Amino acid sequence: NAGVTQTPKFRVLKTGQSMTLLCAQDMNHEYMYWYRQDPGMGLRLIHYSVGEGTTAKGEVPDGYNVSRLKKQNFLLGLESAAPSQTSVYFCASSYSSGGGDMNTEAFFGQGTRLTVV
Amino acid sequence: GNSVTQMEGPVTLSEEAFLTINCTYTATGYPSLFWYVQYPGEGLQLLLKATKADDKGSNKGFEATYRKETTSFHLEKGSVQVSDSAVYFCALSDLRGGGNKLTFGTGTQLKVEL
């Protein structure tokens, strides 16, 4: 059982380049999230999805786009990378409780360390 | 908006020492509260949670009680081990709009020495 898998694990980009980070989960979870982790700031939500074909903005969405064409995948795109986007990116997923306790556990991937030079 | 404040680290303890990591929050309504742990080179894992006031979450010897009157959710463990060395994040949930979106504190690094 792989859980949440992120690719790539490391990447160095030049300013202005574009890239896509892939997140895949095999737990049939409805909800998926992208966070970024920066020193002294904890994790901040970039975008999230409550189901296939839906996406919504989080706390820090500027400079990023996302897509959820398949339930198991959630893609994070950087169209024109900037040094301020140097960070560690985490994908997470969680399931719908179907009316029970809505505070279901989030399962995280191992992260992607992105450096923009 | 929602926010979480937790004590600055790093925290260095000897094995078998008592651990407290403070966490306070600001939120509208009554969020659920969580502690997540991140071991070196890994993603975050849920350690424990509490969904309403006076609830106590517990797991692996760690405990935290949801205190609405002081808006706090301090993490405690009576006797830490070297294997507890990790970064600990306090978080609260936001269920508006669907999903379980988390607001995290800055994280507290714990190092336990023999």
PDB file of C-alpha atoms in Angstrom:
ATOM      1  CA  ASN A   1       0.000   0.000   0.000  1.00  0.00           C
ATOM      2  CA  ALA A   2       1.835   3.090  -1.293  1.00  0.00           C
ATOM      3  CA  GLY A   3      -0.428   5.762   0.285  1.00  0.00           C
ATOM      4  CA  VAL A   4       0.421   9.209  -1.106  1.00  0.00           C
ATOM      5  CA  THR A   5       3.244   9.375  -3.639  1.00  0.00           C
ATOM      6  CA  GLN A   6       4.829  12.576  -4.892  1.00  0.00           C
ATOM      7  CA  THR A   7       7.072  12.973  -7.914  1.00  0.00           C
ATOM      8  CA  PRO A   8       9.687  14.266  -8.280  1.00  0.00           C
ATOM      9  CA  LYS A   9      11.365  14.300  -4.866  1.00  0.00           C
ATOM     10  CA  PHE A  10      13.887  16.991  -5.766  1.00  0.00           C
ATOM     11  CA  ARG A  11      14.040  19.589  -8.517  1.00  0.00           C
ATOM     12  CA  VAL A  12      16.061  22.665  -9.361  1.00  0.00           C
ATOM     13  CA  LEU A  13      14.479  25.201 -11.713  1.00  0.00           C
ATOM     14  CA  LYS A  14      15.674  28.398 -13.269  1.00  0.00           C
ATOM     15  CA  THR A  15      13.578  31.520 -12.820  1.00  0.00           C
ATOM     16  CA  GLY A  16      10.835  31.599 -15.435  1.00  0.00           C
ATOM     17  CA  GLN A  17      10.777  27.851 -16.100  1.00  0.00           C
ATOM     18  CA  SER A  18       7.637  25.833 -15.641  1.00  0.00           C
ATOM     19  CA  MET A  19       7.043  22.458 -14.050  1.00  0.00           C
ATOM     20  CA  THR A  20       4.340  20.171 -12.746  1.00  0.00           C
ATOM     21  CA  LEU A  21       4.396  18.274  -9.475  1.00  0.00           C
ATOM     22  CA  LEU A  22       2.407  15.062  -9.423  1.00  0.00           C
ATOM     23  CA  CYS A  23       0.595  13.627  -6.449  1.00  0.00           C
ATOM     24  CA  ALA A  24      -1.008  10.197  -6.577  1.00  0.00           C
ATOM     25  CA  GLN A  25      -2.994   8.442  -3.844  1.00  0.00           C
ATOM     26  CA  ASP A  26      -4.230   4.871  -3.836  1.00  0.00           C
ATOM     27  CA  MET A  27      -6.650   5.118  -0.902  1.00  0.00           C
ATOM     28  CA  ASN A  28      -9.698   6.275  -2.900  1.00  0.00           C
ATOM     29  CA  HIS A  29      -9.801   9.526  -0.913  1.00  0.00           C
ATOM     30  CA  GLU A  30     -12.189  12.279  -1.962  1.00  0.00           C
ATOM     31  CA  TYR A  31     -10.134  15.213  -0.743  1.00  0.00           C
ATOM     32  CA  MET A  32      -6.643  16.239  -1.790  1.00  0.00           C
ATOM     33  CA  TYR A  33      -4.444  19.172  -0.816  1.00  0.00           C
ATOM     34  CA  TRP A  34      -1.201  20.910  -1.696  1.00  0.00           C
ATOM     35  CA  TYR A  35       0.802  22.614   1.059  1.00  0.00           C
ATOM     36  CA  ARG A  36       4.140  24.371   1.072  1.00  0.00           C
ATOM     37  CA  GLN A  37       6.517  24.250   4.012  1.00  0.00           C
ATOM     38  CA  ASP A  38       8.892  27.134   4.649  1.00  0.00           C
ATOM     39  CA  PRO A  39      11.288  27.677   7.566  1.00  0.00           C
ATOM     40  CA  GLY A  40       9.617  29.440  10.474  1.00  0.00           C
ATOM     41  CA  MET A  41       6.195  29.369   8.812  1.00  0.00           C
ATOM     42  CA  GLY A  42       4.915  25.830   9.133  1.00  0.00           C
ATOM     43  CA  LEU A  43       2.779  24.450   6.323  1.00  0.00           C
ATOM     44  CA  ARG A  44       0.445  26.682   4.325  1.00  0.00           C
ATOM     45  CA  LEU A  45      -2.371  25.520   2.061  1.00  0.00           C
ATOM     46  CA  ILE A  46      -1.930  26.363  -1.632  1.00  0.00           C
ATOM     47  CA  HIS A  47      -4.922  24.689  -3.296  1.00  0.00           C
ATOM     48  CA  TYR A  48      -7.252  21.859  -2.491  1.00  0.00           C
ATOM     49  CA  SER A  49      -9.835  19.636  -4.140  1.00  0.00           C
ATOM     50  CA  VAL A  50     -13.023  18.144  -2.709  1.00  0.00           C
ATOM     51  CA  GLY A  51     -13.547  15.763  -5.600  1.00  0.00           C
ATOM     52  CA  GLU A  52     -12.639  14.808  -9.141  1.00  0.00           C
ATOM     53  CA  GLY A  53     -12.914  17.794 -11.443  1.00  0.00           C
ATOM     54  CA  THR A  54     -13.050  20.372  -8.629  1.00  0.00           C
ATOM     55  CA  THR A  55     -10.378  22.657  -7.215  1.00  0.00           C
ATOM     56  CA  ALA A  56     -10.331  25.627  -4.836  1.00  0.00           C
ATOM     57  CA  LYS A  57      -7.841  28.197  -3.610  1.00  0.00           C
ATOM     58  CA  GLY A  58      -6.162  27.982  -0.266  1.00  0.00           C
ATOM     59  CA  GLU A  59      -4.178  30.534   1.699  1.00  0.00           C
ATOM     60  CA  VAL A  60      -1.311  31.089  -0.781  1.00  0.00           C
ATOM     61  CA  PRO A  61      -2.542  30.251  -4.318  1.00  0.00           C
ATOM     62  CA  ASP A  62      -0.771  32.953  -6.346  1.00  0.00           C
ATOM     63  CA  GLY A  63       1.665  31.624  -8.933  1.00  0.00           C
ATOM     64  CA  TYR A  64       0.238  28.101  -8.860  1.00  0.00           C
ATOM     65  CA  ASN A  65      -2.414  26.192 -10.768  1.00  0.00           C
ATOM     66  CA  VAL A  66      -3.869  22.768 -10.068  1.00  0.00           C
ATOM     67  CA  SER A  67      -5.916  20.113 -11.779  1.00  0.00           C
ATOM     68  CA  ARG A  68      -7.797  17.018 -10.582  1.00  0.00           C
ATOM     69  CA  LEU A  69      -8.784  15.194 -13.754  1.00  0.00           C
ATOM     70  CA  LYS A  70      -8.714  11.805 -12.034  1.00  0.00           C
ATOM     71  CA  LYS A  71      -9.742  11.073  -8.464  1.00  0.00           C
ATOM     72  CA  GLN A  72      -6.394   9.566  -7.570  1.00  0.00           C
ATOM     73  CA  ASN A  73      -4.211  12.363  -8.975  1.00  0.00           C
ATOM     74  CA  PHE A  74      -3.731  16.004  -8.028  1.00  0.00           C
ATOM     75  CA  LEU A  75      -1.288  18.067 -10.094  1.00  0.00           C
ATOM     76  CA  LEU A  76       0.372  21.297  -9.005  1.00  0.00           C
ATOM     77  CA  GLY A  77       1.743  23.527 -11.746  1.00  0.00           C
ATOM     78  CA  LEU A  78       4.151  26.429 -11.682  1.00  0.00           C
ATOM     79  CA  GLU A  79       3.840  28.363 -14.947  1.00  0.00           C
ATOM     80  CA  SER A  80       6.760  30.740 -14.388  1.00  0.00           C
ATOM     81  CA  ALA A  81       8.858  29.810 -11.385  1.00  0.00           C
ATOM     82  CA  ALA A  82      10.186  32.501  -9.048  1.00  0.00           C
ATOM     83  CA  PRO A  83      12.796  32.277  -6.277  1.00  0.00           C
ATOM     84  CA  SER A  84       9.994  32.929  -3.749  1.00  0.00           C
ATOM     85  CA  GLN A  85       8.591  29.531  -4.703  1.00  0.00           C
ATOM     86  CA  THR A  86      11.647  27.759  -3.338  1.00  0.00           C
ATOM     87  CA  SER A  87      10.091  25.501  -0.738  1.00  0.00           C
ATOM     88  CA  VAL A  88       9.201  21.965   0.231  1.00  0.00           C
ATOM     89  CA  TYR A  89       5.850  20.958  -1.221  1.00  0.00           C
ATOM     90  CA  PHE A  90       3.610  18.393   0.433  1.00  0.00           C
ATOM     91  CA  CYS A  91       0.580  16.718  -0.999  1.00  0.00           C
ATOM     92  CA  ALA A  92      -2.022  15.227   1.307  1.00  0.00           C
ATOM     93  CA  SER A  93      -5.301  13.384   1.008  1.00  0.00           C
ATOM     94  CA  SER A  94      -8.195  12.611   3.316  1.00  0.00           C
ATOM     95  CA  TYR A  95     -11.459  10.730   3.079  1.00  0.00           C
ATOM     96  CA  SER A  96     -15.038  11.821   3.396  1.00  0.00           C
ATOM     97  CA  SER A  97     -16.657  10.496   6.565  1.00  0.00           C
ATOM     98  CA  GLY A  98     -20.080  10.418   4.911  1.00  0.00           C
ATOM     99  CA  GLY A  99     -21.772  12.409   7.657  1.00  0.00           C
ATOM    100  CA  GLY A 100     -19.785  11.187  10.643  1.00  0.00           C
ATOM    101  CA  ASP A 101     -16.790  12.925  12.209  1.00  0.00           C
ATOM    102  CA  MET A 102     -15.692  15.275   9.448  1.00  0.00           C
ATOM    103  CA  ASN A 103     -12.219  15.695  10.911  1.00  0.00           C
ATOM    104  CA  THR A 104     -10.677  12.779   9.150  1.00  0.00           C
ATOM    105  CA  GLU A 105      -6.945  12.160   9.186  1.00  0.00           C
ATOM    106  CA  ALA A 106      -4.823  13.686   6.435  1.00  0.00           C
ATOM    107  CA  PHE A 107      -2.217  11.397   4.886  1.00  0.00           C
ATOM    108  CA  PHE A 108       0.878  13.141   3.593  1.00  0.00           C
ATOM    109  CA  GLY A 109       3.395  12.343   0.900  1.00  0.00           C
ATOM    110  CA  GLN A 110       7.126  12.555   1.542  1.00  0.00           C
ATOM    111  CA  GLY A 111       7.474  15.965  -0.052  1.00  0.00           C
ATOM    112  CA  THR A 112       9.147  17.584  -3.055  1.00  0.00           C
ATOM    113  CA  ARG A 113      12.069  19.886  -2.404  1.00  0.00           C
ATOM    114  CA  LEU A 114      12.038  22.602  -5.082  1.00  0.00           C
ATOM    115  CA  THR A 115      14.772  25.181  -5.533  1.00  0.00           C
ATOM    116  CA  VAL A 116      14.333  28.078  -7.949  1.00  0.00           C
ATOM    117  CA  VAL A 117      17.554  29.860  -8.880  1.00  0.00           C
TER     118      VAL A 117
ATOM    119  CA  GLY B   1      -8.750  34.271  10.347  1.00  0.00           C
ATOM    120  CA  ASN B   2      -7.504  31.090  11.904  1.00  0.00           C
ATOM    121  CA  SER B   3      -4.033  30.894  13.383  1.00  0.00           C
ATOM    122  CA  VAL B   4      -1.934  28.575  15.523  1.00  0.00           C
ATOM    123  CA  THR B   5       0.963  29.604  17.724  1.00  0.00           C
ATOM    124  CA  GLN B   6       3.361  27.063  19.162  1.00  0.00           C
ATOM    125  CA  MET B   7       6.518  27.378  21.163  1.00  0.00           C
ATOM    126  CA  GLU B   8       9.785  27.989  19.405  1.00  0.00           C
ATOM    127  CA  GLY B   9      12.283  25.203  19.198  1.00  0.00           C
ATOM    128  CA  PRO B  10      14.503  23.416  19.140  1.00  0.00           C
ATOM    129  CA  VAL B  11      13.792  21.610  22.375  1.00  0.00           C
ATOM    130  CA  THR B  12      16.552  19.310  23.627  1.00  0.00           C
ATOM    131  CA  LEU B  13      15.771  16.782  26.365  1.00  0.00           C
ATOM    132  CA  SER B  14      17.430  13.819  27.964  1.00  0.00           C
ATOM    133  CA  GLU B  15      15.803  10.438  27.565  1.00  0.00           C
ATOM    134  CA  GLU B  16      13.022   9.821  30.110  1.00  0.00           C
ATOM    135  CA  ALA B  17      12.476  13.555  30.670  1.00  0.00           C
ATOM    136  CA  PHE B  18       9.000  15.119  30.702  1.00  0.00           C
ATOM    137  CA  LEU B  19       7.914  16.913  27.542  1.00  0.00           C
ATOM    138  CA  THR B  20       5.561  19.841  27.094  1.00  0.00           C
ATOM    139  CA  ILE B  21       5.100  21.685  23.807  1.00  0.00           C
ATOM    140  CA  ASN B  22       2.739  24.619  24.087  1.00  0.00           C
ATOM    141  CA  CYS B  23       0.111  25.381  21.462  1.00  0.00           C
ATOM    142  CA  THR B  24      -2.549  28.096  21.413  1.00  0.00           C
ATOM    143  CA  TYR B  25      -4.986  28.941  18.666  1.00  0.00           C
ATOM    144  CA  THR B  26      -7.302  31.615  17.314  1.00  0.00           C
ATOM    145  CA  ALA B  27     -10.322  30.508  15.335  1.00  0.00           C
ATOM    146  CA  THR B  28     -13.907  31.266  14.527  1.00  0.00           C
ATOM    147  CA  GLY B  29     -16.274  28.643  15.809  1.00  0.00           C
ATOM    148  CA  TYR B  30     -15.066  25.472  17.430  1.00  0.00           C
ATOM    149  CA  PRO B  31     -12.433  23.775  15.309  1.00  0.00           C
ATOM    150  CA  SER B  32     -10.964  20.358  15.886  1.00  0.00           C
ATOM    151  CA  LEU B  33      -7.337  20.309  16.998  1.00  0.00           C
ATOM    152  CA  PHE B  34      -4.496  18.048  15.939  1.00  0.00           C
ATOM    153  CA  TRP B  35      -0.899  17.237  16.575  1.00  0.00           C
ATOM    154  CA  TYR B  36       1.088  15.959  13.607  1.00  0.00           C
ATOM    155  CA  VAL B  37       4.664  14.641  13.744  1.00  0.00           C
ATOM    156  CA  GLN B  38       7.310  14.751  11.027  1.00  0.00           C
ATOM    157  CA  TYR B  39      10.262  12.373  11.293  1.00  0.00           C
ATOM    158  CA  PRO B  40      13.410  13.239   9.341  1.00  0.00           C
ATOM    159  CA  GLY B  41      12.954  12.864   5.595  1.00  0.00           C
ATOM    160  CA  GLU B  42       9.298  11.921   5.863  1.00  0.00           C
ATOM    161  CA  GLY B  43       5.888  13.502   5.456  1.00  0.00           C
ATOM    162  CA  LEU B  44       3.653  14.423   8.370  1.00  0.00           C
ATOM    163  CA  GLN B  45       1.741  11.782  10.320  1.00  0.00           C
ATOM    164  CA  LEU B  46      -1.220  12.270  12.608  1.00  0.00           C
ATOM    165  CA  LEU B  47      -0.211  11.836  16.239  1.00  0.00           C
ATOM    166  CA  LEU B  48      -3.496  12.645  17.990  1.00  0.00           C
ATOM    167  CA  LYS B  49      -6.591  14.783  17.729  1.00  0.00           C
ATOM    168  CA  ALA B  50      -9.463  16.221  19.783  1.00  0.00           C
ATOM    169  CA  THR B  51     -12.746  17.310  18.285  1.00  0.00           C
ATOM    170  CA  LYS B  52     -14.451  19.233  21.101  1.00  0.00           C
ATOM    171  CA  ALA B  53     -13.752  21.095  24.329  1.00  0.00           C
ATOM    172  CA  ASP B  54     -12.325  19.016  27.192  1.00  0.00           C
ATOM    173  CA  ASP B  55     -11.582  16.093  24.875  1.00  0.00           C
ATOM    174  CA  LYS B  56      -8.218  14.451  25.453  1.00  0.00           C
ATOM    175  CA  GLY B  57      -6.366  12.972  22.500  1.00  0.00           C
ATOM    176  CA  SER B  58      -3.733  10.352  23.203  1.00  0.00           C
ATOM    177  CA  ASN B  59      -1.376   8.099  21.276  1.00  0.00           C
ATOM    178  CA  LYS B  60       2.035   6.465  21.851  1.00  0.00           C
ATOM    179  CA  GLY B  61       2.253   7.997  25.343  1.00  0.00           C
ATOM    180  CA  PHE B  62       1.541  11.519  24.088  1.00  0.00           C
ATOM    181  CA  GLU B  63      -1.503  13.436  25.342  1.00  0.00           C
ATOM    182  CA  ALA B  64      -3.169  16.775  24.676  1.00  0.00           C
ATOM    183  CA  THR B  65      -6.372  18.258  26.088  1.00  0.00           C
ATOM    184  CA  TYR B  66      -8.621  20.682  24.178  1.00  0.00           C
ATOM    185  CA  ARG B  67      -8.993  23.697  26.491  1.00  0.00           C
ATOM    186  CA  LYS B  68     -11.554  26.115  25.106  1.00  0.00           C
ATOM    187  CA  GLU B  69     -11.224  28.584  28.004  1.00  0.00           C
ATOM    188  CA  THR B  70      -7.518  29.095  27.324  1.00  0.00           C
ATOM    189  CA  THR B  71      -7.683  28.262  23.579  1.00  0.00           C
ATOM    190  CA  SER B  72      -4.852  25.791  24.070  1.00  0.00           C
ATOM    191  CA  PHE B  73      -3.868  22.260  23.073  1.00  0.00           C
ATOM    192  CA  HIS B  74      -0.535  21.580  24.753  1.00  0.00           C
ATOM    193  CA  LEU B  75       1.276  18.347  23.922  1.00  0.00           C
ATOM    194  CA  GLU B  76       2.738  16.302  26.805  1.00  0.00           C
ATOM    195  CA  LYS B  77       4.611  13.070  27.294  1.00  0.00           C
ATOM    196  CA  GLY B  78       5.767  11.736  30.617  1.00  0.00           C
ATOM    197  CA  SER B  79       8.976  10.054  29.474  1.00  0.00           C
ATOM    198  CA  VAL B  80      10.492  10.778  26.075  1.00  0.00           C
ATOM    199  CA  GLN B  81      12.665   8.389  24.086  1.00  0.00           C
ATOM    200  CA  VAL B  82      15.366   8.993  21.495  1.00  0.00           C
ATOM    201  CA  SER B  83      12.922   7.713  18.881  1.00  0.00           C
ATOM    202  CA  ASP B  84      10.608  10.670  19.652  1.00  0.00           C
ATOM    203  CA  SER B  85      13.094  13.061  18.035  1.00  0.00           C
ATOM    204  CA  ALA B  86      11.095  14.795  15.300  1.00  0.00           C
ATOM    205  CA  VAL B  87       9.280  18.011  14.433  1.00  0.00           C
ATOM    206  CA  TYR B  88       5.845  18.411  16.022  1.00  0.00           C
ATOM    207  CA  PHE B  89       3.109  20.525  14.455  1.00  0.00           C
ATOM    208  CA  CYS B  90      -0.045  21.761  16.116  1.00  0.00           C
ATOM    209  CA  ALA B  91      -2.947  22.321  13.713  1.00  0.00           C
ATOM    210  CA  LEU B  92      -6.625  23.170  13.577  1.00  0.00           C
ATOM    211  CA  SER B  93      -9.228  22.250  11.008  1.00  0.00           C
ATOM    212  CA  ASP B  94     -11.420  24.326   8.740  1.00  0.00           C
ATOM    213  CA  LEU B  95     -14.347  22.367   7.302  1.00  0.00           C
ATOM    214  CA  ARG B  96     -15.952  25.277   5.444  1.00  0.00           C
ATOM    215  CA  GLY B  97     -16.221  24.586   1.718  1.00  0.00           C
ATOM    216  CA  GLY B  98     -15.564  20.897   2.146  1.00  0.00           C
ATOM    217  CA  GLY B  99     -12.541  18.851   2.995  1.00  0.00           C
ATOM    218  CA  ASN B 100     -10.517  19.102   6.173  1.00  0.00           C
ATOM    219  CA  LYS B 101      -8.176  21.999   5.540  1.00  0.00           C
ATOM    220  CA  LEU B 102      -5.517  22.456   8.173  1.00  0.00           C
ATOM    221  CA  THR B 103      -3.909  25.589   9.604  1.00  0.00           C
ATOM    222  CA  PHE B 104      -0.529  24.700  11.082  1.00  0.00           C
ATOM    223  CA  GLY B 105       1.739  26.217  13.658  1.00  0.00           C
ATOM    224  CA  THR B 106       5.379  26.758  12.791  1.00  0.00           C
ATOM    225  CA  GLY B 107       6.500  23.434  14.206  1.00  0.00           C
ATOM    226  CA  THR B 108       8.703  22.586  17.197  1.00  0.00           C
ATOM    227  CA  GLN B 109      11.782  20.474  16.711  1.00  0.00           C
ATOM    228  CA  LEU B 110      12.423  17.981  19.506  1.00  0.00           C
ATOM    229  CA  LYS B 111      15.783  16.320  20.021  1.00  0.00           C
ATOM    230  CA  VAL B 112      16.090  13.622  22.646  1.00  0.00           C
ATOM    231  CA  GLU B 113      19.566  12.582  23.779  1.00  0.00           C
ATOM    232  CA  LEU B 114      20.797   9.596  25.760  1.00  0.00           C
TER     233      LEU B 114
END
